[in-house]
């Protein structure tokens, strides 16, 4: 019997608005598609949070023994400014501003995306298709939608007819929006648009003369609409109907709503059994925004080179922080929150490191089998990582009690405890045991900590000359001290 046969997963389905028992379409196999980045800039920390959540889902399904085909796309064409059907392609705009080829932009930021995810210990997807690599499939899909009467061509561009589609289908069922409300809240067309109605969206856009990225089609030299690529690529690699489609909450409307409409218009059925959406990442209680300066990128968070945080944080501490909140909850990134997560992470790692040194006894004072199932129950409940972590800390407390002689464990239970702790901490949550990594960085931290203590003693003795000398000479060596309410920390240049 496979492990997935013994566990009953429930997934919160955005389409139904409730948790539903998970049953894969094909026994033992799971098809999962997650909308990837538009590669026109460095990956946003909020995007990292979304991909981190689905990396955990991927890891847990694999842990249960499912053969998972995880498809995560790269958008390298067709994503216009403001997610609309007008304006300039985001990648083309970046290429024009920097006077380079669009594919240079794509290459640069795809490499950055992969590098950042590697630092955070992500598992690679099974397939990572690109929009430009599937132009033929998108053209074929448009032709089918036109043939079925749900799209129209005007002046070389093709638009999806939302009103026609809504006569026989339910446009807005994912985002719980009604077309009448969308019509009421939409401004009148300015007379320059080719659309029949403002709610219609582009399947193919005729390229203006200055538009660099273009492909030949039956309608014009142009490029596909942003929503179309995910419909074409998800069904190509996962079939006309597959198990899970994930993405950020901000993609629910219009992107995912349009995906459903395109699939139903072309293939006569909704494409996905379970829609999953990860919620937003805030910074110090406010939405991240480049325009207001309330934003930090992954490199800045990892290096400590930013104005928001008192120190640098390791990738596993950030992963641990993320896992302490449900993927469906808004997560507020704060220095206090990361400091608390860092302490908790090290407390958990310290307990795991004790597992190799504790001795077994004839009895166990803790029900390890029941605790193990509690860990599974947490993840089975819509991947509830905060509850899982609470159970891991229960085990950490027990391990410390054994070390102090206040509890006991049999050799069989010790083996089960160790296997389960390793499985959920490293395989499922994707954390890395940094405390076991003896490196130059560890030794540097220890040496600087000694100097910080000497400086604190000098200040306590009012020897400010020595205190300033320690700070200044460290600065000359490229080590910056930073005094804060939690004490003194340091960063390296």
Short mmCIF file of C-alpha atoms in Angstrom, two decimals:
data_model
loop_
_atom_site.label_atom_id
_atom_site.label_comp_id
_atom_site.label_asym_id
_atom_site.label_seq_id
_atom_site.Cartn_x
_atom_site.Cartn_y
_atom_site.Cartn_z
CA UNK A 1 0.00 0.00 0.00
CA UNK A 2 1.27 3.47 -0.91
CA UNK A 3 1.54 6.20 1.70
CA UNK A 4 -1.03 8.33 -0.15
CA UNK A 5 -3.57 5.52 0.31
CA UNK A 6 -3.21 5.92 4.08
CA UNK A 7 -3.67 9.71 4.18
CA UNK A 8 -6.76 11.75 3.33
CA UNK A 9 -5.86 15.16 1.97
CA UNK A 10 -8.32 18.03 1.86
CA UNK A 11 -7.59 21.03 -0.36
CA UNK A 12 -9.28 24.42 -0.20
CA UNK A 13 -10.69 24.79 -3.71
CA UNK A 14 -11.00 28.45 -4.72
CA UNK A 15 -13.67 27.46 -7.23
CA UNK A 16 -16.08 26.02 -4.63
CA UNK A 17 -14.86 28.16 -1.72
CA UNK A 18 -14.46 25.20 0.60
CA UNK A 19 -12.14 22.35 1.51
CA UNK A 20 -12.67 19.25 -0.60
CA UNK A 21 -11.26 15.72 -0.32
CA UNK A 22 -8.41 15.34 -2.79
CA UNK A 23 -8.66 12.54 -5.32
CA UNK A 24 -6.31 12.54 -8.27
CA UNK A 25 -7.73 11.92 -11.75
CA UNK A 26 -5.31 9.05 -12.31
CA UNK A 27 -4.49 6.94 -9.28
CA UNK A 28 -0.93 7.52 -8.07
CA UNK A 29 -0.35 10.48 -10.40
CA UNK A 30 -0.86 14.22 -9.88
CA UNK A 31 -0.75 16.91 -12.55
CA UNK A 32 -0.05 20.37 -11.13
CA UNK A 33 0.37 23.66 -12.99
CA UNK A 34 1.55 26.89 -11.33
CA UNK A 35 1.75 30.24 -13.11
CA UNK A 36 5.40 31.28 -13.22
CA UNK A 37 7.06 34.70 -13.49
CA UNK A 38 7.08 37.27 -16.26
CA UNK A 39 10.84 37.61 -16.69
CA UNK A 40 11.31 41.36 -17.21
CA UNK A 41 12.81 42.17 -13.79
CA UNK A 42 14.34 40.52 -10.72
CA UNK A 43 11.96 38.09 -9.07
CA UNK A 44 9.74 39.77 -6.47
CA UNK A 45 9.79 38.51 -2.88
CA UNK A 46 6.01 38.14 -3.00
CA UNK A 47 6.39 35.81 -5.98
CA UNK A 48 9.00 33.84 -4.06
CA UNK A 49 6.45 33.36 -1.28
CA UNK A 50 3.91 31.96 -3.76
CA UNK A 51 6.40 29.59 -5.38
CA UNK A 52 7.67 28.54 -1.94
CA UNK A 53 4.15 27.55 -0.94
CA UNK A 54 3.70 25.39 -4.02
CA UNK A 55 7.18 23.93 -3.60
CA UNK A 56 5.94 22.67 -0.22
CA UNK A 57 2.79 21.23 -1.84
CA UNK A 58 4.96 19.54 -4.49
CA UNK A 59 7.26 18.14 -1.81
CA UNK A 60 4.41 16.75 0.29
CA UNK A 61 2.70 15.04 -2.65
CA UNK A 62 6.02 13.46 -3.62
CA UNK A 63 6.59 12.41 -0.01
CA UNK A 64 3.25 10.60 -0.07
CA UNK A 65 4.44 8.61 -3.07
CA UNK A 66 2.56 10.36 -5.86
CA UNK A 67 4.28 10.66 -9.22
CA UNK A 68 3.86 14.41 -9.72
CA UNK A 69 4.22 16.24 -13.01
CA UNK A 70 4.74 19.81 -11.87
CA UNK A 71 4.58 22.36 -14.69
CA UNK A 72 5.58 25.96 -13.96
CA UNK A 73 5.79 28.29 -16.94
CA UNK A 74 8.01 31.21 -17.89
CA UNK A 75 6.17 34.18 -19.44
CA UNK A 76 8.59 35.63 -21.98
CA UNK A 77 6.11 37.42 -24.29
CA UNK A 78 2.59 38.81 -24.43
CA UNK A 79 2.29 40.24 -20.90
CA UNK A 80 1.33 43.86 -21.49
CA UNK A 81 1.62 46.70 -19.00
CA UNK A 82 -0.99 46.80 -16.23
CA UNK A 83 -2.12 43.27 -17.18
CA UNK A 84 -4.31 44.85 -19.86
CA UNK A 85 -4.86 44.45 -23.60
CA UNK A 86 -3.26 47.78 -24.40
CA UNK A 87 0.15 49.29 -23.88
CA UNK A 88 3.60 47.87 -24.35
CA UNK A 89 4.85 44.36 -23.70
CA UNK A 90 6.73 44.40 -20.37
CA UNK A 91 9.75 42.60 -21.83
CA UNK A 92 9.81 44.70 -24.98
CA UNK A 93 9.66 47.87 -22.89
CA UNK A 94 12.60 46.74 -20.77
CA UNK A 95 14.58 45.84 -23.90
CA UNK A 96 13.86 49.24 -25.47
CA UNK A 97 14.90 51.12 -22.33
CA UNK A 98 18.16 49.18 -22.02
CA UNK A 99 18.74 49.02 -25.80
CA UNK A 100 19.19 45.25 -25.83
CA UNK A 101 17.37 42.33 -27.44
CA UNK A 102 14.18 41.15 -25.70
CA UNK A 103 15.65 37.67 -25.33
CA UNK A 104 18.60 39.19 -23.47
CA UNK A 105 16.10 40.53 -20.95
CA UNK A 106 14.44 37.12 -20.77
CA UNK A 107 17.75 35.32 -20.28
CA UNK A 108 19.02 37.70 -17.60
CA UNK A 109 15.94 37.51 -15.41
CA UNK A 110 15.27 33.82 -15.99
CA UNK A 111 18.78 33.13 -14.68
CA UNK A 112 18.09 35.41 -11.69
CA UNK A 113 14.82 33.59 -11.02
CA UNK A 114 16.50 30.18 -11.05
CA UNK A 115 19.39 31.39 -8.89
CA UNK A 116 17.09 32.80 -6.21
CA UNK A 117 14.93 29.67 -6.09
CA UNK A 118 18.04 27.51 -5.86
CA UNK A 119 19.27 29.55 -2.87
CA UNK A 120 15.94 28.88 -1.15
CA UNK A 121 16.29 25.13 -1.80
CA UNK A 122 13.40 24.77 -4.26
CA UNK A 123 12.88 21.54 -6.12
CA UNK A 124 12.87 22.20 -9.89
CA UNK A 125 9.56 21.63 -11.69
CA UNK A 126 9.11 18.65 -13.98
CA UNK A 127 8.63 20.93 -16.99
CA UNK A 128 9.26 24.67 -17.34
CA UNK A 129 7.76 25.72 -20.69
CA UNK A 130 7.97 29.21 -22.18
CA UNK A 131 5.29 31.23 -23.94
CA UNK A 132 7.50 31.82 -27.00
CA UNK A 133 8.14 28.10 -27.27
CA UNK A 134 4.43 27.40 -27.70
CA UNK A 135 3.23 29.93 -30.28
CA UNK A 136 1.95 27.17 -32.58
CA UNK A 137 -0.16 25.63 -29.83
CA UNK A 138 -1.61 29.04 -28.97
CA UNK A 139 -2.52 29.78 -32.60
CA UNK A 140 -4.25 26.39 -32.86
CA UNK A 141 -6.16 27.10 -29.66
CA UNK A 142 -7.35 30.47 -30.98
CA UNK A 143 -8.52 28.85 -34.21
CA UNK A 144 -10.59 26.34 -32.22
CA UNK A 145 -12.17 29.06 -30.08
CA UNK A 146 -13.07 31.07 -33.22
CA UNK A 147 -14.51 27.94 -34.85
CA UNK A 148 -16.66 27.31 -31.77
CA UNK A 149 -18.08 30.82 -31.99
CA UNK A 150 -16.53 32.38 -28.90
CA UNK A 151 -13.99 34.73 -30.49
CA UNK A 152 -13.86 37.28 -33.30
CA UNK A 153 -11.16 38.90 -35.41
CA UNK A 154 -10.94 42.66 -36.00
CA UNK A 155 -8.13 44.36 -37.90
CA UNK A 156 -5.70 41.52 -37.31
CA UNK A 157 -6.41 41.11 -33.59
CA UNK A 158 -8.57 38.35 -32.08
CA UNK A 159 -10.72 38.86 -29.00
CA UNK A 160 -12.60 36.48 -26.75
CA UNK A 161 -16.33 37.25 -26.78
CA UNK A 162 -17.17 37.23 -23.08
CA UNK A 163 -20.84 38.09 -23.60
CA UNK A 164 -21.35 35.28 -26.14
CA UNK A 165 -19.54 32.85 -23.83
CA UNK A 166 -21.67 33.87 -20.85
CA UNK A 167 -24.87 32.93 -22.68
CA UNK A 168 -24.05 29.25 -22.14
CA UNK A 169 -21.35 29.38 -19.46
CA UNK A 170 -20.58 31.19 -16.22
CA UNK A 171 -17.84 33.79 -16.69
CA UNK A 172 -16.73 34.91 -13.24
CA UNK A 173 -17.42 31.69 -11.31
CA UNK A 174 -13.87 31.45 -9.94
CA UNK A 175 -13.62 35.04 -8.71
CA UNK A 176 -17.32 35.12 -7.75
CA UNK A 177 -17.97 38.06 -10.06
CA UNK A 178 -21.05 38.55 -12.18
CA UNK A 179 -20.80 39.84 -15.72
CA UNK A 180 -23.59 42.37 -15.08
CA UNK A 181 -21.50 43.88 -12.27
CA UNK A 182 -18.40 43.94 -14.49
CA UNK A 183 -20.38 45.74 -17.19
CA UNK A 184 -21.71 48.26 -14.66
CA UNK A 185 -18.23 49.01 -13.30
CA UNK A 186 -16.51 49.31 -16.68
CA UNK A 187 -16.02 52.64 -18.41
CA UNK A 188 -17.37 53.05 -21.92
CA UNK A 189 -15.00 52.29 -24.77
CA UNK A 190 -13.27 55.38 -26.12
CA UNK A 191 -14.10 54.49 -29.72
CA UNK A 192 -10.52 53.53 -30.53
CA UNK A 193 -10.73 49.92 -29.34
CA UNK A 194 -11.50 47.05 -31.67
CA UNK A 195 -13.38 45.18 -28.95
CA UNK A 196 -17.12 44.67 -29.14
CA UNK A 197 -17.31 45.03 -25.36
CA UNK A 198 -14.89 46.28 -22.69
CA UNK A 199 -14.98 42.89 -20.93
CA UNK A 200 -13.64 41.03 -23.97
CA UNK A 201 -9.96 40.10 -23.79
CA UNK A 202 -7.26 39.57 -26.37
CA UNK A 203 -6.31 36.15 -27.67
CA UNK A 204 -4.04 37.59 -30.36
CA UNK A 205 -2.80 41.14 -30.83
CA UNK A 206 -1.64 42.60 -34.10
CA UNK A 207 1.83 44.01 -33.57
CA UNK A 208 2.35 47.71 -34.11
CA UNK A 209 5.33 48.60 -36.34
CA UNK A 210 7.53 49.36 -33.32
CA UNK A 211 6.68 46.09 -31.55
CA UNK A 212 9.82 43.93 -31.59
CA UNK A 213 8.40 40.54 -30.59
CA UNK A 214 6.07 39.23 -33.30
CA UNK A 215 5.10 35.99 -34.99
CA UNK A 216 3.11 35.20 -38.18
CA UNK A 217 -0.45 33.96 -37.74
CA UNK A 218 -3.59 33.56 -39.90
CA UNK A 219 -4.74 36.98 -38.66
CA UNK A 220 -1.61 39.13 -38.60
CA UNK A 221 2.00 39.35 -37.53
CA UNK A 222 1.53 39.71 -33.82
CA UNK A 223 1.72 38.02 -30.45
CA UNK A 224 -0.58 35.99 -28.17
CA UNK A 225 -2.56 37.39 -25.29
CA UNK A 226 -1.16 36.84 -21.82
CA UNK A 227 -4.00 34.59 -20.61
CA UNK A 228 -3.71 32.22 -23.55
CA UNK A 229 -0.26 30.81 -22.88
CA UNK A 230 -1.21 29.06 -19.63
CA UNK A 231 -4.23 27.42 -21.24
CA UNK A 232 -2.09 26.12 -24.11
CA UNK A 233 0.83 24.90 -22.01
CA UNK A 234 -1.09 23.41 -19.08
CA UNK A 235 -3.30 21.27 -21.31
CA UNK A 236 -0.41 20.28 -23.60
CA UNK A 237 1.55 18.74 -20.73
CA UNK A 238 -1.19 17.77 -18.27
CA UNK A 239 -4.18 16.96 -20.46
CA UNK A 240 -7.51 18.68 -21.07
CA UNK A 241 -8.37 18.19 -17.41
CA UNK A 242 -5.80 17.97 -14.63
CA UNK A 243 -5.63 17.95 -10.85
CA UNK A 244 -4.26 21.22 -9.44
CA UNK A 245 -3.76 24.74 -10.78
CA UNK A 246 -1.97 27.19 -8.49
CA UNK A 247 -0.86 30.78 -8.44
CA UNK A 248 -0.98 34.00 -6.49
CA UNK A 249 -4.26 35.46 -5.26
CA UNK A 250 -3.76 38.40 -7.61
CA UNK A 251 -4.07 36.06 -10.62
CA UNK A 252 -7.55 34.82 -9.75
CA UNK A 253 -9.10 37.62 -11.82
CA UNK A 254 -8.75 38.14 -14.68
CA UNK A 255 -5.96 35.68 -15.52
CA UNK A 256 -7.32 32.43 -14.11
CA UNK A 257 -10.90 33.40 -14.88
CA UNK A 258 -9.89 33.81 -18.50
CA UNK A 259 -8.07 30.48 -18.47
CA UNK A 260 -11.28 28.72 -17.45
CA UNK A 261 -13.25 30.52 -20.16
CA UNK A 262 -10.70 29.67 -22.85
CA UNK A 263 -10.69 25.99 -21.89
CA UNK A 264 -14.45 25.74 -21.78
CA UNK A 265 -14.75 27.57 -25.10
CA UNK A 266 -12.19 25.35 -26.82
CA UNK A 267 -12.67 21.98 -25.15
CA UNK A 268 -16.14 22.12 -23.63
CA UNK A 269 -15.00 21.54 -20.06
CA UNK A 270 -13.37 23.29 -17.12
CA UNK A 271 -9.66 22.42 -17.06
CA UNK A 272 -8.93 21.91 -13.36
CA UNK A 273 -10.32 19.98 -10.40
CA UNK A 274 -8.67 22.05 -7.65
CA UNK A 275 -7.79 25.75 -7.90
CA UNK A 276 -5.31 26.88 -5.23
CA UNK A 277 -4.30 30.47 -4.53
CA UNK A 278 -1.51 31.70 -2.27
CA UNK A 279 -2.15 34.98 -0.50
CA UNK A 280 -0.16 38.20 -0.58
CA UNK A 281 3.06 39.16 1.19
CA UNK A 282 3.07 42.48 3.06
CA UNK A 283 6.02 44.42 4.43
CA UNK A 284 5.62 46.02 7.87
CA UNK A 285 1.84 45.99 7.66
CA UNK A 286 1.54 47.45 4.15
CA UNK A 287 1.44 46.03 0.65
CA UNK A 288 4.79 45.90 -1.07
CA UNK A 289 5.06 48.64 -3.66
CA UNK A 290 7.96 49.90 -5.74
CA UNK A 291 6.23 53.27 -6.14
CA UNK A 292 6.15 53.92 -2.39
CA UNK A 293 9.53 52.33 -1.66
CA UNK A 294 7.92 49.76 0.63
CA UNK A 295 9.66 46.81 -0.98
CA UNK A 296 12.68 44.60 -0.52
CA UNK A 297 14.04 42.04 -2.96
CA UNK A 298 15.31 38.57 -2.01
CA UNK A 299 18.99 39.50 -2.40
CA UNK A 300 18.58 42.45 -0.04
CA UNK A 301 16.82 40.33 2.55
CA UNK A 302 19.48 37.63 2.36
CA UNK A 303 22.39 40.07 2.54
CA UNK A 304 20.95 42.44 5.13
CA UNK A 305 21.62 45.35 2.77
CA UNK A 306 18.28 47.13 3.22
CA UNK A 307 16.58 49.74 5.39
CA UNK A 308 13.92 47.48 6.88
CA UNK A 309 15.76 44.72 8.73
CA UNK A 310 18.37 44.71 11.47
CA UNK A 311 20.43 41.88 9.98
CA UNK A 312 20.77 39.35 7.21
CA UNK A 313 18.59 36.25 7.36
CA UNK A 314 19.41 32.82 6.00
CA UNK A 315 17.29 31.12 3.30
CA UNK A 316 16.06 28.44 5.73
CA UNK A 317 15.01 31.02 8.31
CA UNK A 318 12.97 32.78 5.63
CA UNK A 319 11.45 29.45 4.52
CA UNK A 320 10.65 28.67 8.17
CA UNK A 321 9.04 32.10 8.59
CA UNK A 322 6.91 31.48 5.50
CA UNK A 323 5.82 28.04 6.73
CA UNK A 324 4.64 29.47 10.04
CA UNK A 325 1.70 31.01 8.20
CA UNK A 326 -0.91 29.27 6.06
CA UNK A 327 -0.36 29.75 2.35
CA UNK A 328 -3.90 31.20 2.18
CA UNK A 329 -3.19 33.90 4.79
CA UNK A 330 -1.71 37.33 4.20
CA UNK A 331 1.86 37.18 5.54
CA UNK A 332 3.37 40.31 7.06
CA UNK A 333 7.16 40.40 6.75
CA UNK A 334 8.68 42.20 9.75
CA UNK A 335 12.04 42.26 11.49
CA UNK A 336 10.51 41.10 14.77
CA UNK A 337 8.80 38.23 12.98
CA UNK A 338 12.00 37.10 11.29
CA UNK A 339 14.00 37.38 14.53
CA UNK A 340 11.44 35.20 16.30
CA UNK A 341 11.48 32.71 13.42
CA UNK A 342 15.26 32.59 13.51
CA UNK A 343 15.21 31.67 17.20
CA UNK A 344 12.54 29.05 16.61
CA UNK A 345 14.36 27.60 13.63
CA UNK A 346 17.59 27.19 15.59
CA UNK A 347 15.70 25.69 18.51
CA UNK A 348 14.24 23.08 16.15
CA UNK A 349 17.62 22.35 14.53
CA UNK A 350 19.29 22.02 17.94
CA UNK A 351 16.74 19.39 18.93
CA UNK A 352 17.20 17.48 15.67
CA UNK A 353 20.96 17.53 16.18
CA UNK A 354 20.47 15.84 19.57
CA UNK A 355 18.76 12.82 17.99
CA UNK A 356 22.07 11.11 17.20
CA UNK A 357 23.32 11.40 20.77
CA UNK A 358 20.34 10.45 22.95
CA UNK A 359 20.10 6.95 24.39
CA UNK A 360 17.12 4.63 24.17
CA UNK A 361 15.35 2.99 27.10
CA UNK A 362 12.86 0.21 27.71
CA UNK A 363 9.81 2.50 27.63
CA UNK A 364 8.64 5.66 25.88
CA UNK A 365 6.96 8.49 27.76
CA UNK A 366 5.60 10.02 24.55
CA UNK A 367 3.27 8.46 21.98
CA UNK A 368 5.47 8.79 18.90
CA UNK A 369 3.06 6.97 16.55
CA UNK A 370 0.20 9.27 17.50
CA UNK A 371 2.46 12.31 17.11
CA UNK A 372 3.54 11.12 13.66
CA UNK A 373 -0.07 10.89 12.49
CA UNK A 374 -0.73 14.35 13.94
CA UNK A 375 1.99 15.66 11.61
CA UNK A 376 0.30 14.01 8.64
CA UNK A 377 -3.11 15.26 9.74
CA UNK A 378 -1.78 18.82 9.74
CA UNK A 379 -0.47 18.60 6.18
CA UNK A 380 -3.56 16.69 5.06
CA UNK A 381 -5.64 19.66 6.22
CA UNK A 382 -4.94 21.90 3.22
CA UNK A 383 -1.17 21.79 3.82
CA UNK A 384 -1.44 23.41 7.25
CA UNK A 385 2.26 24.01 7.85
CA UNK A 386 1.78 26.18 11.01
CA UNK A 387 0.12 23.24 12.80
CA UNK A 388 2.80 20.90 11.49
CA UNK A 389 5.49 23.16 12.97
CA UNK A 390 3.66 23.17 16.32
CA UNK A 391 3.85 19.36 16.32
CA UNK A 392 7.55 19.49 15.42
CA UNK A 393 8.13 21.72 18.44
CA UNK A 394 6.26 19.20 20.60
CA UNK A 395 8.81 16.63 19.48
CA UNK A 396 11.68 19.09 20.06
CA UNK A 397 10.50 19.56 23.66
CA UNK A 398 10.36 15.80 24.13
CA UNK A 399 13.89 15.38 22.72
CA UNK A 400 15.23 17.95 25.18
CA UNK A 401 13.43 16.21 28.05
CA UNK A 402 15.12 12.93 27.08
CA UNK A 403 18.50 14.68 27.03
CA UNK A 404 17.82 16.08 30.53
CA UNK A 405 16.77 12.68 31.85
CA UNK A 406 13.15 13.75 32.35
CA UNK A 407 11.71 11.47 29.62
CA UNK A 408 12.57 8.21 27.89
CA UNK A 409 12.19 6.58 24.47
CA UNK A 410 12.54 3.06 23.11
CA UNK A 411 14.96 2.32 20.28
CA UNK A 412 12.04 1.61 17.92
CA UNK A 413 10.33 4.90 18.78
CA UNK A 414 13.65 6.75 18.49
CA UNK A 415 14.07 5.46 14.94
CA UNK A 416 10.48 6.45 14.07
CA UNK A 417 10.91 9.89 15.66
CA UNK A 418 14.11 10.56 13.77
CA UNK A 419 12.67 9.41 10.42
CA UNK A 420 9.55 11.53 10.87
CA UNK A 421 11.41 14.65 12.03
CA UNK A 422 13.76 14.42 9.06
CA UNK A 423 10.93 13.76 6.59
CA UNK A 424 8.78 16.72 7.59
CA UNK A 425 11.56 19.19 8.40
CA UNK A 426 13.83 18.60 5.41
CA UNK A 427 11.83 16.75 2.75
CA UNK A 428 8.45 18.46 3.15
CA UNK A 429 9.24 21.93 4.53
CA UNK A 430 12.48 22.08 2.52
CA UNK A 431 14.58 23.43 5.42
CA UNK A 432 18.31 22.87 5.61
CA UNK A 433 20.25 22.11 8.79
CA UNK A 434 22.48 25.16 8.76
CA UNK A 435 23.77 24.54 12.28
CA UNK A 436 25.61 21.46 10.97
CA UNK A 437 27.40 23.42 8.25
CA UNK A 438 30.83 24.27 9.55
CA UNK A 439 32.00 27.01 7.24
CA UNK A 440 34.10 30.14 7.08
CA UNK A 441 30.95 32.18 7.58
CA UNK A 442 30.22 30.38 10.87
CA UNK A 443 33.76 31.03 12.09
CA UNK A 444 33.57 34.69 11.05
CA UNK A 445 30.29 35.10 12.95
CA UNK A 446 31.84 33.59 16.06
CA UNK A 447 34.89 35.90 15.83
CA UNK A 448 32.78 39.02 15.29
CA UNK A 449 30.49 38.05 18.18
CA UNK A 450 33.56 38.00 20.45
CA UNK A 451 34.52 41.50 19.30
CA UNK A 452 30.95 42.71 19.80
CA UNK A 453 31.04 41.44 23.39
CA UNK A 454 34.40 43.17 23.97
CA UNK A 455 32.93 46.39 22.58
CA UNK A 456 29.91 46.08 24.87
CA UNK A 457 32.22 45.64 27.85
CA UNK A 458 34.24 48.69 26.78
CA UNK A 459 31.09 50.79 26.55
CA UNK A 460 29.91 49.54 29.95
CA UNK A 461 33.28 50.64 31.38
CA UNK A 462 32.92 54.00 29.57
CA UNK A 463 35.99 53.20 27.47
CA UNK A 464 34.47 54.80 24.40
CA UNK A 465 37.82 55.12 22.64
CA UNK A 466 38.20 51.32 22.60
CA UNK A 467 34.53 50.88 21.67
CA UNK A 468 34.90 53.22 18.68
CA UNK A 469 38.20 51.59 17.67
CA UNK A 470 36.61 48.14 17.49
CA UNK A 471 33.72 49.50 15.40
CA UNK A 472 35.96 51.53 13.06
CA UNK A 473 38.52 48.78 12.45
CA UNK A 474 35.78 46.28 11.72
CA UNK A 475 34.31 48.79 9.26
CA UNK A 476 37.69 49.08 7.51
CA UNK A 477 37.67 45.29 7.17
CA UNK A 478 34.26 45.46 5.49
CA UNK A 479 32.20 44.51 8.55
CA UNK A 480 29.49 46.98 9.53
CA UNK A 481 28.09 46.92 13.08
CA UNK A 482 24.48 47.91 13.59
CA UNK A 483 23.11 48.71 17.06
CA UNK A 484 19.41 48.00 17.54
CA UNK A 485 16.86 47.25 20.22
CA UNK A 486 17.63 43.51 19.91
CA UNK A 487 21.37 44.16 20.38
CA UNK A 488 24.26 44.61 17.97
CA UNK A 489 24.33 42.79 14.64
CA UNK A 490 26.67 42.97 11.68
CA UNK A 491 26.71 42.83 7.90
CA UNK A 492 29.59 42.29 5.49
CA UNK A 493 30.33 44.33 2.38
#
